[in-house]
Structures are given as structure tokens and as C-alpha cells.
Coordinates of C-alpha atoms in Angstrom, one line a residue:
M73 CA 16.3 36.8 -52.2
S74 CA 13.5 39.4 -52.1
T75 CA 12.8 42.0 -49.6
G76 CA 9.5 42.0 -47.7
H77 CA 8.5 43.3 -44.3
D78 CA 8.2 47.1 -43.6
D79 CA 11.1 46.8 -41.2
G80 CA 13.4 46.0 -44.2
A81 CA 14.0 42.4 -43.1
T82 CA 15.4 40.1 -45.8
M83 CA 12.9 37.5 -46.9
M84 CA 14.2 34.1 -47.8
R85 CA 12.4 31.5 -49.9
V86 CA 13.1 28.0 -48.6
L87 CA 12.0 24.8 -50.2
F88 CA 10.8 22.1 -47.8
A89 CA 12.1 19.0 -49.7
A90 CA 11.1 16.4 -47.2
P91 CA 8.3 13.8 -46.9
D92 CA 4.8 15.2 -46.7
A93 CA 4.3 13.6 -43.3
L94 CA 6.9 15.9 -41.8
W95 CA 5.3 19.1 -43.0
P96 CA 2.7 19.5 -40.2
E97 CA 5.3 19.0 -37.5
W98 CA 8.1 21.2 -39.0
A99 CA 6.4 24.0 -40.9
P100 CA 4.8 25.8 -37.9
I101 CA 7.9 25.9 -35.7
L102 CA 10.2 26.9 -38.6
T103 CA 8.0 29.8 -39.6
R104 CA 7.5 30.8 -36.0
L105 CA 11.3 30.9 -35.4
A106 CA 12.0 32.6 -38.7
P107 CA 9.1 34.9 -39.7
E108 CA 11.3 36.2 -42.5
M109 CA 11.1 32.7 -44.1
E110 CA 8.7 31.9 -47.0
L111 CA 8.6 28.1 -46.6
L112 CA 7.4 26.4 -49.8
R113 CA 6.4 22.9 -50.6
P114 CA 7.8 21.4 -53.9
D115 CA 4.7 21.9 -55.9
A116 CA 4.7 25.6 -55.2
A117 CA 8.5 26.0 -55.9
T118 CA 9.2 24.0 -59.0
A119 CA 7.7 26.7 -61.3
D120 CA 10.3 29.2 -60.1
A121 CA 13.2 27.1 -58.9
A122 CA 15.8 29.8 -59.5
S123 CA 14.2 31.9 -56.8
I124 CA 14.8 29.4 -54.0
D125 CA 17.4 30.6 -51.5
A126 CA 17.9 27.4 -49.5
I127 CA 16.5 23.8 -49.2
I128 CA 15.5 21.8 -46.2
Y129 CA 16.0 18.2 -47.0
A130 CA 15.1 14.7 -45.7
P131 CA 15.2 11.4 -47.7
G132 CA 12.0 10.1 -49.1
G133 CA 10.6 13.4 -50.2
P134 CA 9.4 14.3 -53.7
V135 CA 12.6 16.1 -54.8
D136 CA 15.5 14.1 -56.1
D137 CA 16.8 16.5 -58.8
L138 CA 18.4 19.5 -57.1
S139 CA 19.9 20.9 -60.3
P140 CA 17.1 23.4 -61.0
F141 CA 17.8 25.2 -57.7
V142 CA 20.8 27.1 -59.1
N143 CA 20.7 29.9 -56.6
A144 CA 20.2 27.9 -53.4
R145 CA 23.0 28.6 -51.0
L146 CA 22.4 25.7 -48.7
V147 CA 20.9 22.2 -48.5
Q148 CA 20.2 21.7 -44.8
S149 CA 19.6 18.0 -43.9
L150 CA 17.2 17.1 -41.2
W151 CA 19.1 13.9 -40.6
A152 CA 22.5 13.4 -38.9
G153 CA 23.4 10.8 -41.6
V154 CA 23.8 12.2 -45.1
E155 CA 24.7 9.1 -47.1
R156 CA 21.4 9.2 -49.0
I157 CA 22.0 12.7 -50.4
V158 CA 25.8 13.2 -50.4
T159 CA 26.2 10.9 -53.4
N160 CA 23.4 12.6 -55.4
P161 CA 25.1 13.8 -58.6
T162 CA 22.6 16.8 -58.9
L163 CA 23.8 18.2 -55.5
T164 CA 26.0 21.2 -56.2
Q165 CA 25.0 23.3 -53.3
P166 CA 26.7 23.3 -49.9
L167 CA 25.3 20.5 -47.7
A168 CA 25.0 20.7 -43.9
R169 CA 24.1 17.7 -41.7
M170 CA 21.9 18.0 -38.7
V171 CA 23.7 18.2 -35.4
D172 CA 20.9 18.5 -32.9
P173 CA 21.5 18.8 -29.1
G174 CA 18.3 16.8 -28.6
L175 CA 19.5 14.1 -31.0
A176 CA 22.9 13.8 -29.3
R177 CA 21.2 13.6 -25.9
G178 CA 18.9 10.8 -27.2
M179 CA 21.8 8.9 -28.6
A180 CA 23.7 9.2 -25.3
E181 CA 20.8 8.0 -23.3
Y182 CA 20.2 5.0 -25.6
C183 CA 23.8 3.9 -25.6
T184 CA 24.1 4.4 -21.8
G185 CA 21.0 2.4 -21.1
W186 CA 22.1 -0.6 -23.1
A187 CA 25.7 -0.3 -21.8
M188 CA 24.3 -0.4 -18.3
R189 CA 22.3 -3.5 -19.1
A190 CA 25.4 -5.2 -20.5
H191 CA 27.6 -4.0 -17.6
L192 CA 25.2 -5.2 -14.8
G193 CA 24.4 -8.5 -16.5
M194 CA 20.7 -7.9 -16.2
D195 CA 19.9 -10.7 -18.6
R196 CA 21.3 -13.3 -16.2
Y197 CA 18.5 -12.7 -13.7
L198 CA 15.8 -14.8 -15.2
Q199 CA 12.5 -14.9 -13.4
D200 CA 12.6 -18.7 -13.1
G201 CA 12.8 -19.4 -9.4
V202 CA 16.7 -19.8 -9.4
W203 CA 18.5 -17.7 -6.8
R204 CA 21.7 -16.6 -8.7
H205 CA 23.6 -15.1 -5.9
G206 CA 27.3 -14.4 -6.4
L207 CA 27.1 -12.8 -9.9
T208 CA 27.9 -9.3 -8.6
P209 CA 29.3 -7.2 -11.5
P210 CA 32.4 -5.1 -11.1
L211 CA 32.0 -1.3 -10.7
A212 CA 31.9 0.7 -13.9
D213 CA 35.5 1.9 -13.6
A214 CA 36.6 -1.8 -14.2
R215 CA 34.5 -2.2 -17.4
Q216 CA 36.2 -1.1 -20.7
V217 CA 34.0 0.7 -23.2
T218 CA 35.0 1.7 -26.7
I219 CA 33.1 4.0 -29.1
L220 CA 33.8 3.8 -32.8
G221 CA 33.3 7.3 -34.2
M222 CA 34.1 10.3 -32.1
G223 CA 32.1 13.1 -33.7
E224 CA 29.4 15.0 -32.0
L225 CA 27.4 11.9 -31.1
G226 CA 30.4 9.9 -30.0
R227 CA 31.6 12.7 -27.7
S228 CA 28.1 13.0 -26.2
V229 CA 27.9 9.3 -25.5
A230 CA 31.5 9.3 -24.0
A231 CA 30.6 12.2 -21.7
M232 CA 27.6 10.4 -20.3
L233 CA 29.4 7.1 -19.8
Q234 CA 32.3 8.8 -18.2
G235 CA 29.9 10.5 -15.7
I236 CA 29.0 7.0 -14.5
G237 CA 32.6 6.0 -14.2
F238 CA 33.3 3.9 -17.3
P239 CA 36.8 4.2 -18.7
V240 CA 36.0 5.2 -22.3
A241 CA 38.2 4.8 -25.4
G242 CA 37.4 6.0 -28.8
F243 CA 38.3 5.3 -32.4
S244 CA 38.2 7.9 -35.2
A245 CA 39.7 8.3 -38.6
S246 CA 41.4 11.5 -37.5
G247 CA 42.7 10.3 -34.2
R248 CA 42.1 13.8 -32.9
A249 CA 42.6 14.0 -29.1
I250 CA 39.6 14.3 -26.8
R251 CA 40.1 15.2 -23.2
G252 CA 39.6 12.2 -20.9
V253 CA 39.3 9.7 -23.8
Q254 CA 42.0 7.4 -25.1
V255 CA 41.6 7.9 -28.8
F256 CA 42.9 5.3 -31.3
G257 CA 43.6 6.6 -34.8
P258 CA 43.3 4.7 -38.2
D259 CA 46.1 2.2 -37.3
G260 CA 44.7 1.5 -33.9
L261 CA 41.4 -0.2 -34.5
D262 CA 42.6 -3.7 -33.7
R263 CA 44.1 -2.5 -30.4
A264 CA 40.9 -0.6 -29.6
L265 CA 38.8 -3.7 -30.1
S266 CA 41.0 -6.0 -28.1
R267 CA 40.5 -3.9 -24.9
T268 CA 36.8 -3.6 -25.3
E269 CA 34.1 -5.4 -23.3
I270 CA 31.3 -3.1 -24.6
L271 CA 31.7 -1.8 -28.1
I272 CA 29.4 1.0 -29.4
N273 CA 29.4 1.7 -33.1
L274 CA 28.6 5.3 -34.2
L275 CA 30.6 5.4 -37.5
P276 CA 28.9 6.9 -40.5
D277 CA 28.2 5.0 -43.7
T278 CA 31.1 5.6 -46.1
P279 CA 33.1 3.5 -48.5
R280 CA 35.8 3.1 -45.8
T281 CA 33.5 1.9 -43.0
R282 CA 31.3 -0.5 -45.0
G283 CA 31.9 -4.1 -43.7
L284 CA 34.5 -2.8 -41.2
L285 CA 33.3 -5.0 -38.4
D286 CA 33.9 -8.3 -40.3
A287 CA 34.8 -11.7 -38.9
A288 CA 38.4 -10.8 -38.3
R289 CA 37.6 -7.6 -36.4
L290 CA 34.8 -9.2 -34.3
A291 CA 37.3 -11.9 -33.4
R292 CA 39.5 -9.2 -31.8
L293 CA 36.9 -8.6 -29.1
P294 CA 37.3 -10.3 -25.8
Q295 CA 35.1 -13.4 -25.0
G296 CA 31.6 -12.3 -24.1
A297 CA 31.9 -8.7 -25.3
W298 CA 28.7 -6.9 -26.2
L299 CA 28.1 -4.9 -29.4
I300 CA 25.8 -2.0 -29.5
N301 CA 25.1 -0.6 -33.0
P302 CA 23.0 2.5 -33.3
G303 CA 25.4 3.9 -36.0
R304 CA 24.9 2.4 -39.4
G305 CA 24.0 -1.1 -40.4
T306 CA 26.4 -1.2 -43.3
V307 CA 29.4 -1.1 -40.9
L308 CA 28.6 -4.6 -39.7
D309 CA 29.0 -7.9 -41.5
D310 CA 25.7 -9.6 -40.5
D311 CA 26.8 -13.2 -41.2
A312 CA 30.0 -12.7 -39.3
L313 CA 28.1 -11.3 -36.3
L314 CA 25.7 -14.3 -36.2
A315 CA 28.7 -16.7 -36.4
A316 CA 30.4 -14.9 -33.5
L317 CA 27.3 -15.1 -31.4
D318 CA 26.6 -18.8 -32.3
G319 CA 30.2 -19.6 -31.4
N320 CA 29.9 -17.9 -28.0
R321 CA 32.6 -15.4 -29.0
L322 CA 30.3 -12.5 -28.3
G323 CA 27.8 -12.1 -25.4
R324 CA 25.0 -10.2 -27.1
A325 CA 24.3 -7.6 -29.9
V326 CA 22.0 -4.7 -29.6
L327 CA 21.1 -3.5 -33.1
D328 CA 19.2 -0.4 -34.0
V329 CA 20.2 0.0 -37.6
F330 CA 20.3 -2.4 -40.5
R331 CA 21.3 -2.8 -44.1
V332 CA 17.6 -3.1 -45.1
E333 CA 15.0 -1.1 -43.1
P334 CA 12.5 -2.0 -41.9
L335 CA 14.3 -5.2 -41.0
P336 CA 12.5 -8.0 -42.9
P337 CA 10.3 -10.2 -40.6
D338 CA 12.2 -13.4 -41.6
H339 CA 15.7 -12.0 -40.9
P340 CA 17.5 -14.2 -38.4
F341 CA 18.2 -11.3 -36.1
W342 CA 14.6 -11.3 -35.0
S343 CA 14.8 -14.9 -33.6
H344 CA 18.3 -15.1 -32.4
P345 CA 18.5 -15.4 -28.6
R346 CA 21.5 -13.1 -28.3
V347 CA 20.3 -10.3 -30.6
I348 CA 18.1 -7.4 -29.4
V349 CA 16.5 -5.5 -32.3
T350 CA 15.2 -1.9 -31.8
P351 CA 13.6 -0.1 -34.8
H352 CA 16.0 2.7 -35.6
I353 CA 14.9 4.8 -32.5
A354 CA 18.3 5.5 -30.9
A355 CA 18.6 9.1 -32.1
E356 CA 15.5 10.7 -33.5
T357 CA 15.6 14.3 -34.6
R358 CA 13.7 16.4 -32.0
V359 CA 11.9 19.1 -33.9
E360 CA 12.0 21.6 -31.1
T361 CA 15.8 21.7 -30.9
A362 CA 16.6 20.8 -34.5
A363 CA 14.6 23.6 -35.9
L364 CA 16.8 26.1 -34.1
V365 CA 19.8 24.6 -35.7
A366 CA 18.2 24.7 -39.2
V367 CA 17.1 28.3 -38.9
E368 CA 20.5 29.4 -37.6
N369 CA 22.2 27.7 -40.6
L370 CA 19.7 29.2 -43.1
R371 CA 20.4 32.7 -41.8
R372 CA 24.1 32.1 -41.9
A373 CA 24.0 30.9 -45.5
L374 CA 21.9 33.8 -46.7
S375 CA 24.1 36.4 -44.9
G376 CA 27.4 34.9 -46.1
R377 CA 28.5 33.7 -42.7
P378 CA 30.2 30.3 -42.2
I379 CA 27.7 27.4 -42.3
L380 CA 27.7 25.1 -39.3
H381 CA 28.2 21.3 -39.7
L382 CA 29.2 21.6 -43.3
V383 CA 29.6 18.1 -45.0
D384 CA 33.0 17.2 -46.4
R385 CA 31.9 15.4 -49.6
T386 CA 35.3 13.7 -50.0
K387 CA 34.7 12.0 -46.6
G388 CA 31.0 11.6 -47.0
Y389 CA 30.1 13.2 -43.6

């Protein structure tokens, strides 16, 4: 760190290690929120990597080797998911994931919208001249919803659904209690699935979660259950899902994330009558709110205070 302004403020040199397309959107608001920040692009920083105090990171940028930045006290991800950086062997700095209030709200709205579509049976009302009276859905308090993954996003989704009246259960590796939510721990996944009419997956991509929703687990869901997956595509066994849909075990699947993105045009999800594909839009980082989180963490790291949303590398999130 070097000192700058006449008021004695501490200057921090921060590398913006993210795709070039993000620079025009992020740079103005970051520098406005933190005038003590010297925000650098990689070509300006590589010559003096040891002077970098912190790194703002997003996948797809020009920086893969983090080893030269020996004095960086933080790598702040702009994404909630960190699976594309946490396994980087050159990462030795503390890593923080993005927990953005705007992102959490967006995820809650996405999940609530699709849960309501499932709950109300909106897809039954085709505009084909047939009067389908007598298909009145139950009220929300009679519809069981389960959320896989009860971190910041899961709790936000649960709160919004509970506000409508849905009885919400959750599954998490820790099994930590959450007020108003029946939480199933590591040994309770099968029980959680068997009570679920609308299943929402928000689990991260880790070695333990990959392929978790396989044929056996999907078979635990009640007949006609909906799956909403805005979490990670690796959690789901694609072939098992298609078989469950073809066999009328599941009612419908709403998929926002995939093993390969963009989803290839010839993938069977596109044409399956019971699959709805959305293009990874459930929880976009909102610059206006996320920049506040990033700046707060940069200041914490440089002043020696505890970093928010620090990633546990043994867990991968």
C-alpha cells in the first residue's frame, strides 16, 4: 500500500481481473465508492504485481496465474459461485465470494415466480377452446416446497415463499437450524425429497454435490413434482431427469444452469415438452449493490478486519 491524498487516506492498488466487457460497468462505480482506490487493468499491473493490494475477480478474464500477486490480501469474486477459481492452484490469497442483496432478491423472485407457476398449474390452461373448470389448486399452505442449499440465497428464497404461505423445508450439509424452516441434515436428503412437490436446487458445485440428483434421488420425489434448478447444472444427472420426465414421474423441470453453457442447440432439453430452459438469468450480480459489498471487503482486508463471506476451500464455497 502507498499513501496518497492530502488528508492522509490510505491508497489501495486493486487489480480488476475480470473480462474486459465488465470494465465500463464496474470501474466508474467502484472508483466513485472508493476514491482511495487505484483500480488497474491487468496490462497496467503485471509489471509491478507485488504492489497490488487486492484483486477483483470474475471468470473469463485475462488473469489465470495469481502467484505473482504475493502481497494481495484478498481476491474478491464478483460471482456467488466460486468453483471456477477455488481450485486454481495459484490461488494463495484469501478468497471471498459475492453475497449481494440484489442477487439474493433476484434469485428469490425467480424461484418464487416459477414455484407459483407450478403451484397454480398454469400450464394446464391451454388456449385451445377447452373449458377446464374444476382444476382449482390448493392454497399455498398445502403445497410442500423444499430448497436444497440453505445459504444466503436459500434463506432469501425461503423467506419470500413463506411470505406467500408455502410450508418450506430445507436441506443443508450442516443441518443448521433456521427459524420457521424444517431443515434436513446430511442424512435426511431422501426424507426431504419424499415430502416435496416443488424442489428448488441451490446447492453449489462441489465434489459432494456433483450428480447428487441422480435416478434414485429423483425417484424419491412424489408423482408429478416439479424441479426448479437455478443452482448448478452439475448437481443434476441430465439423463436421469429426462427419463423421469418421459416416465411421467416428474411434472416439469425449470432449468437455468447446465453442465455446458451456453446449452448446445441440439441438447434434448430444448425440445422436451416438459422442460423449460432459461439462459442462466436467475441471479445476476447487480453492480449497484454488489459494488458496495466489494468495496467493504477491500477496506476490511487492507485494514486487517475480518473479511465477509470468506470461502472455506475445504468445502469449496
